Amino acid sequence: MGAAGIKLHPACRVRQEGFGLLFYDSRGPGLLFAETKRLLPVDFFDTVRGLEEFPEGVAEKQKPALKKLYVTLLERGFLREQSIC
Amino acid sequence: MSNRFVDEGMSAPVNLTWEVTLACNLRCRHCLSSSAEPVPDELTTAEALEVVEQMARENIFQVNIGGGEPFMRPDFLEIIDACHAKGIMTCISTNGTLFDQELVDFLSKTRLVAIQVSLDGAKKETCEAIRGKGTYDPAIKALKLLANSPIPTSINTVLTTSNAAEVPDLQVLADEIGVTLRISRFRPSGRGAQTYEELKPTPEQLVEFSNWLGRNDNIRTGDSFFSLTPQERQGLGLNLCGACKLTCCIGPTGKVFPCAFLQDENFEAGDIRQNTFKEIWDDSEIFNSFRNLRIYSCEGCERYDQCHGGCPAVAYYLKGDIEGGDPECIERCVTSLADLGTQSQAV
């Protein structure tokens, strides 16, 4: 078993809004409003990412908040853990 | 649910209601859209598939499909197939009469479908008094077929004065079959406008139902009951009318409205045959006026943050004023019961 990464759950979708990203979970259905502005590209979680992986250009001071968002998305089922290799 | 982000304005609805046909093999007395025969100029298959293309382009996540009985439309499976191919979740409201194993197998091919089967009473006689003779058993059969499939399925019950006492039994029935229970609000639109006074729940029933909801957080209500949502359920769903902010409605001929209950020419926001959905969503004066709607008369109420004035459609049909505040919100129910108590004491 390789190291775990995170990826958008197949039951979930995401789109860009003015405030940031809007996550939708068809299983609830449920919504999550993430106030990320343009910090996180809408397709960022289409591929497996590490919990410490951030888009290019993200400042160091912004990383803790983004990591907290990743954890929230994971806990609420919008993301799921997936083997990286 | 954060209202701040919704108030900023969304690029598109999160979900929309699409009444794909007015054709229906039943004549339910409370039908919100007076369904019976199809409208002559309903969207063609090509036009319906173009609607799906536009929904996908705007990243609309979910379409709640009703009517009419959607399965009466000959091309309905083609339409939902197109939705699923684009990743759009379909939540289909049906009377269940046209279900068989073959249809359930077809629908089970995707994880992007959920089904609501209408049932308006736990007892056959209660249900059929509203939906017509011979409607109960086929609905139960459909529910059982669906319960044995991977399709998320619910009983959908419109709360009326005749079935209010059976709500706990409906939950038992849903549990026995292996589906969930969803309760929807009865609104005075379509045929429901003619039967409203006869079938609407009483204030006592609404208060009792509100209390029951507070003890049963597994019951789904969609955005039906924010006008009487008890504190215990805050956070389970919307606490405001989502019309024109998170949702809207496309009618059988492609006309676009704020919600399924406001398919009235006074609220026609546009026509998908004349404009793109995006143009209507962004530019419609009706939609923009709804987005700025504030029910000032309710702002002094201590429950204002919980319902924001309730359902504008009910206010429109009962008071002729969408800004008038929901006349059947829980606060008004409690007040009317208290008034009755005072009057009877005085007598």
PDB file of N, CA, C and O in Angstrom, chain B residues 24 95 106 125 137-138 141 145 165 170 175-176 205 216 224 226 229 242 247 250 252 258 262 265 288 292 303 320:
ATOM      1  N   CYS B  24     -50.049  13.165 -17.334  1.00  0.00           N
ATOM      2  CA  CYS B  24     -50.091  12.325 -16.139  1.00  0.00           C
ATOM      3  C   CYS B  24     -51.267  11.363 -16.247  1.00  0.00           C
ATOM      4  O   CYS B  24     -52.334  11.726 -16.747  1.00  0.00           O
ATOM      5  N   ASN B  95     -45.198   8.857  -9.713  1.00  0.00           N
ATOM      6  CA  ASN B  95     -46.294   8.222  -8.970  1.00  0.00           C
ATOM      7  C   ASN B  95     -46.092   6.711  -8.871  1.00  0.00           C
ATOM      8  O   ASN B  95     -46.864   6.024  -8.210  1.00  0.00           O
ATOM      9  N   PHE B 106     -32.776  -0.630 -15.527  1.00  0.00           N
ATOM     10  CA  PHE B 106     -32.220   0.423 -16.384  1.00  0.00           C
ATOM     11  C   PHE B 106     -31.702   1.588 -15.536  1.00  0.00           C
ATOM     12  O   PHE B 106     -30.585   2.065 -15.734  1.00  0.00           O
ATOM     13  N   GLU B 125     -56.805   3.896   1.959  1.00  0.00           N
ATOM     14  CA  GLU B 125     -57.976   4.754   1.728  1.00  0.00           C
ATOM     15  C   GLU B 125     -57.619   6.238   1.846  1.00  0.00           C
ATOM     16  O   GLU B 125     -58.182   7.083   1.133  1.00  0.00           O
ATOM     17  N   ASP B 137     -51.452   0.569  -4.365  1.00  0.00           N
ATOM     18  CA  ASP B 137     -50.707  -0.686  -4.546  1.00  0.00           C
ATOM     19  C   ASP B 137     -49.566  -0.562  -5.564  1.00  0.00           C
ATOM     20  O   ASP B 137     -48.456  -1.054  -5.301  1.00  0.00           O
ATOM     21  N   PRO B 138     -49.792   0.088  -6.720  1.00  0.00           N
ATOM     22  CA  PRO B 138     -48.664   0.249  -7.651  1.00  0.00           C
ATOM     23  C   PRO B 138     -47.504   1.056  -7.051  1.00  0.00           C
ATOM     24  O   PRO B 138     -46.334   0.764  -7.321  1.00  0.00           O
ATOM     25  N   LYS B 141     -45.661  -1.238  -4.782  1.00  0.00           N
ATOM     26  CA  LYS B 141     -44.891  -2.192  -5.597  1.00  0.00           C
ATOM     27  C   LYS B 141     -43.609  -1.526  -6.134  1.00  0.00           C
ATOM     28  O   LYS B 141     -42.510  -2.110  -6.077  1.00  0.00           O
ATOM     29  N   LEU B 145     -39.698  -2.608  -5.372  1.00  0.00           N
ATOM     30  CA  LEU B 145     -38.724  -2.889  -6.437  1.00  0.00           C
ATOM     31  C   LEU B 145     -37.481  -2.002  -6.263  1.00  0.00           C
ATOM     32  O   LEU B 145     -36.342  -2.472  -6.384  1.00  0.00           O
ATOM     33  N   ALA B 165     -52.146  12.859  10.522  1.00  0.00           N
ATOM     34  CA  ALA B 165     -52.100  11.930  11.661  1.00  0.00           C
ATOM     35  C   ALA B 165     -51.341  10.645  11.308  1.00  0.00           C
ATOM     36  O   ALA B 165     -50.963   9.880  12.198  1.00  0.00           O
ATOM     37  N   LEU B 170     -46.285   6.547   8.287  1.00  0.00           N
ATOM     38  CA  LEU B 170     -45.557   6.597   7.016  1.00  0.00           C
ATOM     39  C   LEU B 170     -44.070   6.327   7.244  1.00  0.00           C
ATOM     40  O   LEU B 170     -43.413   5.672   6.429  1.00  0.00           O
ATOM     41  N   ASP B 175     -39.630   2.552   6.744  1.00  0.00           N
ATOM     42  CA  ASP B 175     -38.616   1.684   7.373  1.00  0.00           C
ATOM     43  C   ASP B 175     -38.836   0.225   6.979  1.00  0.00           C
ATOM     44  O   ASP B 175     -37.877  -0.498   6.688  1.00  0.00           O
ATOM     45  N   GLU B 176     -40.095  -0.191   6.989  1.00  0.00           N
ATOM     46  CA  GLU B 176     -40.396  -1.594   6.654  1.00  0.00           C
ATOM     47  C   GLU B 176     -40.001  -1.916   5.208  1.00  0.00           C
ATOM     48  O   GLU B 176     -39.477  -2.988   4.922  1.00  0.00           O
ATOM     49  N   GLN B 205     -52.204  20.875  13.461  1.00  0.00           N
ATOM     50  CA  GLN B 205     -51.439  19.821  12.783  1.00  0.00           C
ATOM     51  C   GLN B 205     -50.041  20.310  12.400  1.00  0.00           C
ATOM     52  O   GLN B 205     -49.066  19.558  12.497  1.00  0.00           O
ATOM     53  N   ASN B 216     -37.289  13.894  14.796  1.00  0.00           N
ATOM     54  CA  ASN B 216     -36.982  12.917  13.747  1.00  0.00           C
ATOM     55  C   ASN B 216     -36.096  13.558  12.676  1.00  0.00           C
ATOM     56  O   ASN B 216     -36.576  13.953  11.613  1.00  0.00           O
ATOM     57  N   SER B 224     -38.869  22.497   1.903  1.00  0.00           N
ATOM     58  CA  SER B 224     -40.310  22.689   2.010  1.00  0.00           C
ATOM     59  C   SER B 224     -40.755  23.438   3.259  1.00  0.00           C
ATOM     60  O   SER B 224     -41.714  24.179   3.237  1.00  0.00           O
ATOM     61  N   PHE B 226     -39.039  25.352   5.776  1.00  0.00           N
ATOM     62  CA  PHE B 226     -38.260  26.294   6.580  1.00  0.00           C
ATOM     63  C   PHE B 226     -39.163  27.265   7.320  1.00  0.00           C
ATOM     64  O   PHE B 226     -38.751  27.885   8.283  1.00  0.00           O
ATOM     65  N   THR B 229     -39.553  25.086  10.472  1.00  0.00           N
ATOM     66  CA  THR B 229     -38.483  24.206  10.908  1.00  0.00           C
ATOM     67  C   THR B 229     -38.159  24.429  12.386  1.00  0.00           C
ATOM     68  O   THR B 229     -37.862  25.552  12.789  1.00  0.00           O
ATOM     69  N   GLY B 242     -34.998  29.458  -1.675  1.00  0.00           N
ATOM     70  CA  GLY B 242     -33.846  29.392  -2.582  1.00  0.00           C
ATOM     71  C   GLY B 242     -34.170  29.820  -4.008  1.00  0.00           C
ATOM     72  O   GLY B 242     -33.282  29.789  -4.871  1.00  0.00           O
ATOM     73  N   THR B 247     -31.917  27.866  -6.947  1.00  0.00           N
ATOM     74  CA  THR B 247     -32.760  26.990  -7.753  1.00  0.00           C
ATOM     75  C   THR B 247     -33.709  27.813  -8.607  1.00  0.00           C
ATOM     76  O   THR B 247     -33.836  29.035  -8.425  1.00  0.00           O
ATOM     77  N   ILE B 250     -37.872  25.024 -14.769  1.00  0.00           N
ATOM     78  CA  ILE B 250     -38.162  25.058 -16.203  1.00  0.00           C
ATOM     79  C   ILE B 250     -39.449  24.272 -16.434  1.00  0.00           C
ATOM     80  O   ILE B 250     -39.561  23.115 -16.010  1.00  0.00           O
ATOM     81  N   PRO B 252     -42.720  22.663 -18.881  1.00  0.00           N
ATOM     82  CA  PRO B 252     -42.735  21.707 -20.000  1.00  0.00           C
ATOM     83  C   PRO B 252     -42.486  22.345 -21.369  1.00  0.00           C
ATOM     84  O   PRO B 252     -42.007  21.688 -22.273  1.00  0.00           O
ATOM     85  N   PRO B 258     -39.351  31.198 -11.133  1.00  0.00           N
ATOM     86  CA  PRO B 258     -38.552  31.134  -9.891  1.00  0.00           C
ATOM     87  C   PRO B 258     -38.604  29.772  -9.206  1.00  0.00           C
ATOM     88  O   PRO B 258     -37.613  29.317  -8.646  1.00  0.00           O
ATOM     89  N   LEU B 262     -44.488  28.649  -8.605  1.00  0.00           N
ATOM     90  CA  LEU B 262     -44.784  29.970  -9.160  1.00  0.00           C
ATOM     91  C   LEU B 262     -44.754  29.930 -10.689  1.00  0.00           C
ATOM     92  O   LEU B 262     -44.200  30.819 -11.333  1.00  0.00           O
ATOM     93  N   GLU B 265     -47.921  33.318 -15.133  1.00  0.00           N
ATOM     94  CA  GLU B 265     -47.386  34.259 -16.129  1.00  0.00           C
ATOM     95  C   GLU B 265     -46.783  35.513 -15.492  1.00  0.00           C
ATOM     96  O   GLU B 265     -45.885  36.137 -16.063  1.00  0.00           O
ATOM     97  N   ASN B 288     -33.981  38.878 -10.674  1.00  0.00           N
ATOM     98  CA  ASN B 288     -33.259  39.870  -9.879  1.00  0.00           C
ATOM     99  C   ASN B 288     -34.139  40.469  -8.790  1.00  0.00           C
ATOM    100  O   ASN B 288     -33.671  40.760  -7.691  1.00  0.00           O
ATOM    101  N   ASN B 292     -33.573  40.232  -4.540  1.00  0.00           N
ATOM    102  CA  ASN B 292     -33.576  41.384  -3.625  1.00  0.00           C
ATOM    103  C   ASN B 292     -34.807  41.407  -2.720  1.00  0.00           C
ATOM    104  O   ASN B 292     -35.022  42.372  -1.986  1.00  0.00           O
ATOM    105  N   ARG B 303     -38.231  34.675  14.862  1.00  0.00           N
ATOM    106  CA  ARG B 303     -37.815  33.557  14.000  1.00  0.00           C
ATOM    107  C   ARG B 303     -37.323  34.028  12.625  1.00  0.00           C
ATOM    108  O   ARG B 303     -37.077  33.195  11.744  1.00  0.00           O
ATOM    109  N   GLY B 320     -51.970  37.403  -2.226  1.00  0.00           N
ATOM    110  CA  GLY B 320     -51.765  38.210  -3.428  1.00  0.00           C
ATOM    111  C   GLY B 320     -50.538  39.093  -3.344  1.00  0.00           C
ATOM    112  O   GLY B 320     -50.434  40.098  -4.056  1.00  0.00           O
TER     113      GLY B 320
END
